[in-house]
PDB file of C-alpha atoms in Angstrom:
ATOM      1  CA  MET P1070     202.669  45.228 223.377  1.00 56.00           C
ATOM      2  CA  ASN P1071     202.203  47.905 225.971  1.00 73.00           C
ATOM      3  CA  LYS P1072     203.394  51.024 225.239  1.00 86.00           C
ATOM      4  CA  LYS P1073     206.139  52.930 227.301  1.00 91.00           C
ATOM      5  CA  LYS P1074     204.622  56.104 229.250  1.00 95.00           C
ATOM      6  CA  ILE P1075     206.534  58.911 229.034  1.00 97.00           C
ATOM      7  CA  LEU P1076     205.921  62.110 231.689  1.00 97.00           C
ATOM      8  CA  ILE P1077     205.966  65.477 230.110  1.00 97.00           C
ATOM      9  CA  VAL P1078     206.331  68.440 232.686  1.00 97.00           C
ATOM     10  CA  ASP P1079     206.310  72.062 231.185  1.00 95.00           C
ATOM     11  CA  ASP P1080     204.260  75.153 232.411  1.00 93.00           C
ATOM     12  CA  GLU P1081     203.938  76.116 228.699  1.00 92.00           C
ATOM     13  CA  GLU P1082     200.924  73.947 227.292  1.00 95.00           C
ATOM     14  CA  ASP P1083     202.210  74.222 223.615  1.00 94.00           C
ATOM     15  CA  ILE P1084     205.424  72.578 224.335  1.00 93.00           C
ATOM     16  CA  ARG P1085     203.527  69.873 226.414  1.00 94.00           C
ATOM     17  CA  ASN P1086     201.559  69.470 223.176  1.00 95.00           C
ATOM     18  CA  ILE P1087     204.044  69.083 220.545  1.00 94.00           C
ATOM     19  CA  VAL P1088     206.036  66.776 222.405  1.00 95.00           C
ATOM     20  CA  SER P1089     203.269  64.512 223.325  1.00 96.00           C
ATOM     21  CA  ILE P1090     202.145  64.654 219.896  1.00 95.00           C
ATOM     22  CA  TYR P1091     205.381  63.252 218.367  1.00 94.00           C
ATOM     23  CA  LEU P1092     205.685  60.733 221.275  1.00 95.00           C
ATOM     24  CA  GLU P1093     202.367  59.588 220.649  1.00 95.00           C
ATOM     25  CA  ASN P1094     202.587  59.157 216.702  1.00 95.00           C
ATOM     26  CA  ASN P1095     205.531  56.954 217.789  1.00 94.00           C
ATOM     27  CA  ASP P1096     204.040  54.382 219.614  1.00 93.00           C
ATOM     28  CA  PHE P1097     204.644  55.769 223.274  1.00 96.00           C
ATOM     29  CA  GLU P1098     202.077  57.028 225.620  1.00 95.00           C
ATOM     30  CA  THR P1099     202.086  60.388 227.282  1.00 97.00           C
ATOM     31  CA  VAL P1100     201.181  62.098 230.636  1.00 97.00           C
ATOM     32  CA  LYS P1101     201.117  65.719 230.429  1.00 97.00           C
ATOM     33  CA  VAL P1102     201.489  68.014 233.570  1.00 96.00           C
ATOM     34  CA  GLU P1103     202.007  71.748 234.150  1.00 95.00           C
ATOM     35  CA  ASN P1104     204.363  71.478 237.178  1.00 95.00           C
ATOM     36  CA  GLY P1105     206.441  69.746 239.538  1.00 94.00           C
ATOM     37  CA  ILE P1106     203.884  69.097 242.364  1.00 94.00           C
ATOM     38  CA  LYS P1107     201.537  67.180 239.988  1.00 95.00           C
ATOM     39  CA  ALA P1108     204.740  65.468 238.292  1.00 95.00           C
ATOM     40  CA  LEU P1109     205.323  63.927 241.653  1.00 94.00           C
ATOM     41  CA  GLU P1110     201.560  62.656 242.148  1.00 94.00           C
ATOM     42  CA  VAL P1111     201.949  60.876 238.804  1.00 94.00           C
ATOM     43  CA  ILE P1112     205.017  59.186 239.543  1.00 92.00           C
ATOM     44  CA  ASP P1113     203.578  58.142 242.818  1.00 89.00           C
ATOM     45  CA  LYS P1114     200.451  56.696 241.097  1.00 90.00           C
ATOM     46  CA  GLU P1115     201.847  55.537 237.521  1.00 90.00           C
ATOM     47  CA  LYS P1116     204.391  53.457 235.881  1.00 89.00           C
ATOM     48  CA  ILE P1117     206.367  56.046 234.261  1.00 93.00           C
ATOM     49  CA  GLU P1118     209.335  54.835 232.220  1.00 92.00           C
ATOM     50  CA  LEU P1119     210.929  58.232 231.587  1.00 96.00           C
ATOM     51  CA  ALA P1120     210.328  61.843 232.303  1.00 96.00           C
ATOM     52  CA  ILE P1121     210.936  64.997 230.261  1.00 97.00           C
ATOM     53  CA  LEU P1122     211.313  68.187 232.763  1.00 95.00           C
ATOM     54  CA  ASP P1123     211.566  71.886 231.789  1.00 91.00           C
ATOM     55  CA  VAL P1124     214.080  73.821 233.810  1.00 88.00           C
ATOM     56  CA  MET P1125     212.434  76.721 233.973  1.00 87.00           C
ATOM     57  CA  MET P1126     209.204  76.471 235.937  1.00 89.00           C
ATOM     58  CA  PRO P1127     207.333  78.505 238.535  1.00 85.00           C
ATOM     59  CA  ASP P1128     206.630  77.194 242.172  1.00 84.00           C
ATOM     60  CA  MET P1129     209.146  74.007 241.616  1.00 90.00           C
ATOM     61  CA  ASP P1130     211.893  74.547 239.002  1.00 89.00           C
ATOM     62  CA  GLY P1131     213.033  71.247 236.818  1.00 89.00           C
ATOM     63  CA  ILE P1132     216.249  71.013 239.037  1.00 89.00           C
ATOM     64  CA  THR P1133     214.587  70.865 242.131  1.00 91.00           C
ATOM     65  CA  LEU P1134     212.085  68.335 240.522  1.00 93.00           C
ATOM     66  CA  CYS P1135     214.593  66.273 239.224  1.00 90.00           C
ATOM     67  CA  ILE P1136     216.272  65.840 242.636  1.00 88.00           C
ATOM     68  CA  LYS P1137     212.911  64.809 244.164  1.00 89.00           C
ATOM     69  CA  ILE P1138     212.265  62.080 241.436  1.00 89.00           C
ATOM     70  CA  ARG P1139     215.814  60.723 242.192  1.00 84.00           C
ATOM     71  CA  GLU P1140     214.741  60.268 245.641  1.00 80.00           C
ATOM     72  CA  LYS P1141     212.052  57.853 244.286  1.00 82.00           C
ATOM     73  CA  THR P1142     213.432  56.357 241.103  1.00 80.00           C
ATOM     74  CA  ASN P1143     216.202  55.736 238.842  1.00 76.00           C
ATOM     75  CA  MET P1144     214.183  56.220 235.627  1.00 83.00           C
ATOM     76  CA  PRO P1145     215.691  58.254 232.808  1.00 86.00           C
ATOM     77  CA  ILE P1146     215.444  61.935 232.857  1.00 90.00           C
ATOM     78  CA  ILE P1147     215.956  64.347 229.923  1.00 92.00           C
ATOM     79  CA  MET P1148     216.051  68.153 230.972  1.00 89.00           C
ATOM     80  CA  LEU P1149     214.385  70.617 228.475  1.00 87.00           C
ATOM     81  CA  SER P1150     215.145  74.352 228.656  1.00 80.00           C
ATOM     82  CA  ALA P1151     215.356  77.473 226.882  1.00 73.00           C
ATOM     83  CA  LYS P1152     218.772  77.910 228.306  1.00 62.00           C
ATOM     84  CA  ASP P1153     222.057  76.597 226.571  1.00 58.00           C
ATOM     85  CA  GLN P1154     224.916  77.382 228.906  1.00 57.00           C
ATOM     86  CA  ASP P1155     227.515  75.160 229.981  1.00 58.00           C
ATOM     87  CA  MET P1156     226.669  76.180 233.568  1.00 62.00           C
ATOM     88  CA  ASP P1157     223.063  75.278 233.148  1.00 60.00           C
ATOM     89  CA  LYS P1158     223.703  71.892 231.345  1.00 62.00           C
ATOM     90  CA  VAL P1159     226.274  70.935 234.377  1.00 65.00           C
ATOM     91  CA  MET P1160     223.532  71.698 236.860  1.00 69.00           C
ATOM     92  CA  GLY P1161     220.932  69.745 235.210  1.00 63.00           C
ATOM     93  CA  LEU P1162     223.279  66.733 234.648  1.00 67.00           C
ATOM     94  CA  THR P1163     224.769  66.969 238.141  1.00 68.00           C
ATOM     95  CA  CYS P1164     221.365  66.765 239.938  1.00 74.00           C
ATOM     96  CA  GLY P1165     220.563  63.418 238.125  1.00 73.00           C
ATOM     97  CA  ALA P1166     219.431  64.035 234.567  1.00 82.00           C
ATOM     98  CA  ASP P1167     220.551  61.718 232.084  1.00 80.00           C
ATOM     99  CA  ASP P1168     220.501  64.093 228.939  1.00 83.00           C
ATOM    100  CA  TYR P1169     219.889  67.827 228.087  1.00 83.00           C
ATOM    101  CA  VAL P1170     217.858  69.517 225.198  1.00 86.00           C
ATOM    102  CA  ALA P1171     217.937  73.005 224.751  1.00 84.00           C
ATOM    103  CA  LYS P1172     214.888  74.949 223.113  1.00 84.00           C
ATOM    104  CA  PRO P1173     214.063  75.463 220.506  1.00 84.00           C
ATOM    105  CA  PHE P1174     214.520  71.800 219.865  1.00 87.00           C
ATOM    106  CA  ASN P1175     213.641  69.547 216.817  1.00 89.00           C
ATOM    107  CA  PRO P1176     211.153  67.205 218.165  1.00 89.00           C
ATOM    108  CA  ILE P1177     212.697  64.337 216.040  1.00 91.00           C
ATOM    109  CA  GLU P1178     215.902  64.948 217.952  1.00 89.00           C
ATOM    110  CA  LEU P1179     214.159  64.941 221.223  1.00 93.00           C
ATOM    111  CA  LEU P1180     212.343  61.384 220.276  1.00 93.00           C
ATOM    112  CA  ALA P1181     215.613  60.099 219.076  1.00 90.00           C
ATOM    113  CA  ARG P1182     216.973  61.149 222.558  1.00 88.00           C
ATOM    114  CA  VAL P1183     214.040  59.461 224.289  1.00 93.00           C
ATOM    115  CA  ARG P1184     214.755  56.195 222.439  1.00 91.00           C
ATOM    116  CA  ALA P1185     218.146  56.113 223.087  1.00 85.00           C
ATOM    117  CA  GLN P1186     217.672  56.633 227.090  1.00 84.00           C
ATOM    118  CA  LEU P1187     215.053  53.973 227.105  1.00 87.00           C
ATOM    119  CA  ARG P1188     217.286  51.553 225.297  1.00 81.00           C
ATOM    120  CA  ARG P1189     220.069  52.374 227.484  1.00 73.00           C
ATOM    121  CA  PHE P1190     218.322  52.111 230.627  1.00 73.00           C
ATOM    122  CA  ASN P1191     216.509  48.830 229.570  1.00 69.00           C
ATOM    123  CA  GLU P1192     219.306  47.059 227.896  1.00 58.00           C
ATOM    124  CA  LEU P1193     222.601  48.188 229.445  1.00 50.00           C
ATOM    125  CA  ASN P1194     221.419  49.092 232.951  1.00 49.00           C
ATOM    126  CA  PRO P1195     222.235  46.133 235.423  1.00 48.00           C
ATOM    127  CA  VAL P1196     219.953  47.539 238.115  1.00 48.00           C
ATOM    128  CA  GLN P1197     216.363  45.921 237.437  1.00 47.00           C
ATOM    129  CA  MET P1198     213.817  48.065 239.558  1.00 47.00           C
ATOM    130  CA  ASN P1199     210.590  47.762 240.772  1.00 47.00           C
ATOM    131  CA  SER P1200     208.436  48.841 243.563  1.00 49.00           C
ATOM    132  CA  GLU P1201     209.838  45.816 246.056  1.00 70.00           C
ATOM    133  CA  GLU P1202     213.395  45.119 245.039  1.00 77.00           C
ATOM    134  CA  LEU P1203     216.500  46.247 243.218  1.00 85.00           C
ATOM    135  CA  ARG P1204     218.944  44.112 241.540  1.00 85.00           C
ATOM    136  CA  TYR P1205     222.809  44.453 240.985  1.00 87.00           C
ATOM    137  CA  ASP P1206     225.302  41.651 240.114  1.00 87.00           C
ATOM    138  CA  ASP P1207     224.861  39.103 242.934  1.00 87.00           C
ATOM    139  CA  PHE P1208     222.953  41.313 245.187  1.00 91.00           C
ATOM    140  CA  ILE P1209     219.291  41.829 245.772  1.00 90.00           C
ATOM    141  CA  LEU P1210     217.969  44.797 247.814  1.00 91.00           C
ATOM    142  CA  LYS P1211     214.409  43.901 249.200  1.00 88.00           C
ATOM    143  CA  ILE P1212     213.039  47.509 249.734  1.00 84.00           C
ATOM    144  CA  ASP P1213     210.003  46.592 251.646  1.00 78.00           C
ATOM    145  CA  ALA P1214     211.671  43.864 253.662  1.00 81.00           C
ATOM    146  CA  HIS P1215     214.544  45.941 254.501  1.00 84.00           C
ATOM    147  CA  LYS P1216     216.909  43.046 253.413  1.00 88.00           C
ATOM    148  CA  LEU P1217     220.088  42.729 251.487  1.00 92.00           C
ATOM    149  CA  ILE P1218     220.372  39.203 249.806  1.00 92.00           C
ATOM    150  CA  LYS P1219     223.411  37.938 248.095  1.00 90.00           C
ATOM    151  CA  LYS P1220     223.361  34.458 246.332  1.00 85.00           C
ATOM    152  CA  GLY P1221     220.534  33.461 248.562  1.00 85.00           C
ATOM    153  CA  GLU P1222     221.965  34.304 251.847  1.00 90.00           C
ATOM    154  CA  GLU P1223     220.940  37.483 253.644  1.00 91.00           C
ATOM    155  CA  ILE P1224     223.640  40.062 254.754  1.00 92.00           C
ATOM    156  CA  ARG P1225     222.295  41.721 257.797  1.00 87.00           C
ATOM    157  CA  LEU P1226     222.374  45.525 257.725  1.00 86.00           C
ATOM    158  CA  THR P1227     221.518  48.128 260.410  1.00 82.00           C
ATOM    159  CA  PRO P1228     218.558  50.487 259.606  1.00 80.00           C
ATOM    160  CA  THR P1229     221.070  53.258 258.963  1.00 82.00           C
ATOM    161  CA  GLU P1230     223.176  51.080 256.552  1.00 87.00           C
ATOM    162  CA  PHE P1231     220.244  50.121 254.558  1.00 89.00           C
ATOM    163  CA  LYS P1232     219.150  53.737 254.157  1.00 87.00           C
ATOM    164  CA  ILE P1233     222.600  54.608 253.046  1.00 90.00           C
ATOM    165  CA  LEU P1234     222.801  51.810 250.643  1.00 93.00           C
ATOM    166  CA  LYS P1235     219.465  52.270 249.155  1.00 91.00           C
ATOM    167  CA  LEU P1236     220.408  56.010 248.702  1.00 91.00           C
ATOM    168  CA  LEU P1237     223.371  55.501 246.765  1.00 93.00           C
ATOM    169  CA  TRP P1238     221.910  52.431 245.060  1.00 91.00           C
ATOM    170  CA  ILE P1239     218.766  54.138 243.463  1.00 87.00           C
ATOM    171  CA  ASN P1240     221.045  57.000 242.318  1.00 86.00           C
ATOM    172  CA  ARG P1241     223.807  54.660 240.869  1.00 84.00           C
ATOM    173  CA  GLY P1242     226.388  56.541 239.451  1.00 80.00           C
ATOM    174  CA  ILE P1243     225.574  59.846 241.037  1.00 87.00           C
ATOM    175  CA  VAL P1244     227.983  61.130 243.551  1.00 90.00           C
ATOM    176  CA  PHE P1245     226.719  62.111 246.916  1.00 91.00           C
ATOM    177  CA  SER P1246     228.841  64.184 249.458  1.00 90.00           C
ATOM    178  CA  THR P1247     228.999  63.188 253.033  1.00 88.00           C
ATOM    179  CA  GLU P1248     227.144  66.571 253.997  1.00 87.00           C
ATOM    180  CA  LYS P1249     224.293  65.264 251.348  1.00 87.00           C
ATOM    181  CA  ILE P1250     224.107  61.688 252.854  1.00 88.00           C
ATOM    182  CA  PHE P1251     223.815  62.914 256.166  1.00 83.00           C
ATOM    183  CA  GLU P1252     221.094  65.576 255.283  1.00 84.00           C
ATOM    184  CA  LYS P1253     219.052  62.607 253.289  1.00 83.00           C
ATOM    185  CA  ILE P1254     219.656  59.956 256.076  1.00 81.00           C
ATOM    186  CA  TRP P1255     218.957  61.921 258.943  1.00 75.00           C
ATOM    187  CA  GLY P1256     216.772  64.613 257.722  1.00 68.00           C
ATOM    188  CA  GLU P1257     218.774  67.655 258.974  1.00 58.00           C
ATOM    189  CA  GLU P1258     221.744  69.609 257.933  1.00 56.00           C
ATOM    190  CA  GLU P1259     225.128  69.216 259.687  1.00 54.00           C
ATOM    191  CA  PHE P1260     228.418  70.936 259.487  1.00 48.00           C
ATOM    192  CA  GLU P1261     230.718  68.239 261.122  1.00 50.00           C
ATOM    193  CA  VAL P1262     229.352  64.550 259.599  1.00 49.00           C
ATOM    194  CA  ASP P1263     232.485  63.423 258.070  1.00 53.00           C
ATOM    195  CA  ASN P1264     233.287  60.813 260.705  1.00 72.00           C
ATOM    196  CA  THR P1265     229.439  59.810 261.188  1.00 77.00           C
ATOM    197  CA  VAL P1266     228.873  59.086 257.304  1.00 84.00           C
ATOM    198  CA  MET P1267     232.475  57.482 256.885  1.00 86.00           C
ATOM    199  CA  VAL P1268     231.935  54.972 259.899  1.00 83.00           C
ATOM    200  CA  HIS P1269     228.533  53.791 258.126  1.00 87.00           C
ATOM    201  CA  ILE P1270     230.352  53.682 255.009  1.00 91.00           C
ATOM    202  CA  ARG P1271     233.358  51.609 256.213  1.00 89.00           C
ATOM    203  CA  ASN P1272     230.665  49.278 257.943  1.00 88.00           C
ATOM    204  CA  LEU P1273     228.769  48.933 254.871  1.00 92.00           C
ATOM    205  CA  ARG P1274     232.011  48.006 252.671  1.00 93.00           C
ATOM    206  CA  ASP P1275     232.835  45.339 255.442  1.00 92.00           C
ATOM    207  CA  LYS P1276     229.680  43.760 254.533  1.00 92.00           C
ATOM    208  CA  VAL P1277     229.341  43.918 250.720  1.00 93.00           C
ATOM    209  CA  GLU P1278     232.857  44.292 249.336  1.00 92.00           C
ATOM    210  CA  GLU P1279     235.214  41.242 248.920  1.00 90.00           C
ATOM    211  CA  ASP P1280     238.338  43.964 249.381  1.00 89.00           C
ATOM    212  CA  ASN P1281     237.769  46.926 250.949  1.00 83.00           C
ATOM    213  CA  LYS P1282     240.861  48.643 249.597  1.00 85.00           C
ATOM    214  CA  LYS P1283     239.498  48.042 246.039  1.00 89.00           C
ATOM    215  CA  PRO P1284     235.788  48.592 246.482  1.00 91.00           C
ATOM    216  CA  LYS P1285     233.678  47.588 243.698  1.00 91.00           C
ATOM    217  CA  TYR P1286     230.292  48.807 244.786  1.00 93.00           C
ATOM    218  CA  ILE P1287     230.441  51.579 247.028  1.00 94.00           C
ATOM    219  CA  LYS P1288     233.313  53.822 245.665  1.00 93.00           C
ATOM    220  CA  THR P1289     235.021  56.979 246.735  1.00 92.00           C
ATOM    221  CA  VAL P1290     235.317  59.748 244.341  1.00 90.00           C
ATOM    222  CA  TRP P1291     238.222  61.740 245.989  1.00 89.00           C
ATOM    223  CA  GLY P1292     237.574  65.141 247.189  1.00 87.00           C
ATOM    224  CA  VAL P1293     233.493  64.683 246.383  1.00 89.00           C
ATOM    225  CA  GLY P1294     231.983  61.966 247.915  1.00 91.00           C
ATOM    226  CA  TYR P1295     230.574  58.349 247.498  1.00 93.00           C
ATOM    227  CA  LYS P1296     228.459  56.659 244.686  1.00 93.00           C
ATOM    228  CA  PHE P1297     227.289  53.034 244.065  1.00 91.00           C
ATOM    229  CA  GLY P1298     228.692  51.257 241.221  1.00 82.00           C
ATOM    230  CA  ASP P1299     230.074  52.544 237.719  1.00 70.00           C
TER     231      ASP P1299
END
């Protein structure tokens, strides 16, 4: 049986070692790094099932790292921090983390959280993701081929529509404002982006939704932005 590989990112060596010992004693494989740059390198090269990120790290903090990981994958992320204030927890979860554990922590509790997140992701998450395609309901998004397939038939998307759909799909459930979508897709900040993004969203809905008035896939969170799925 292949062991699931967990990435541990913390600038404190003792924390990395403690977490690693408990995980490896419970049939997990671990990769330990001390900063966000090395973490991103590992994610690009290895198949990581879940990441545990310290919030307070030099150079690249855990919040920034979490956002960058979410641009690459929707694997479970658990934030680990000495801070336990509500605002810190909200920031971690808003940036795309799945869970938050405050230091000092009980390693047994952290182990339970890891198992719960992996179980939730692998058993309950309808998105099955690999390096080439994403699946959801009747849809297949072929990453390398830049194609959207529904029940064996291709739905033709423009390059921009494909990028927006991929961004929302990979980050399923996370709400993106129109400004953030524009920044991610066009690679620059813009203050008057509502119409541009809304046009592309409307075109996408025309192609993927059965009823634009009751969208099932590309949903509006009023006053906030857009998200994919539940």
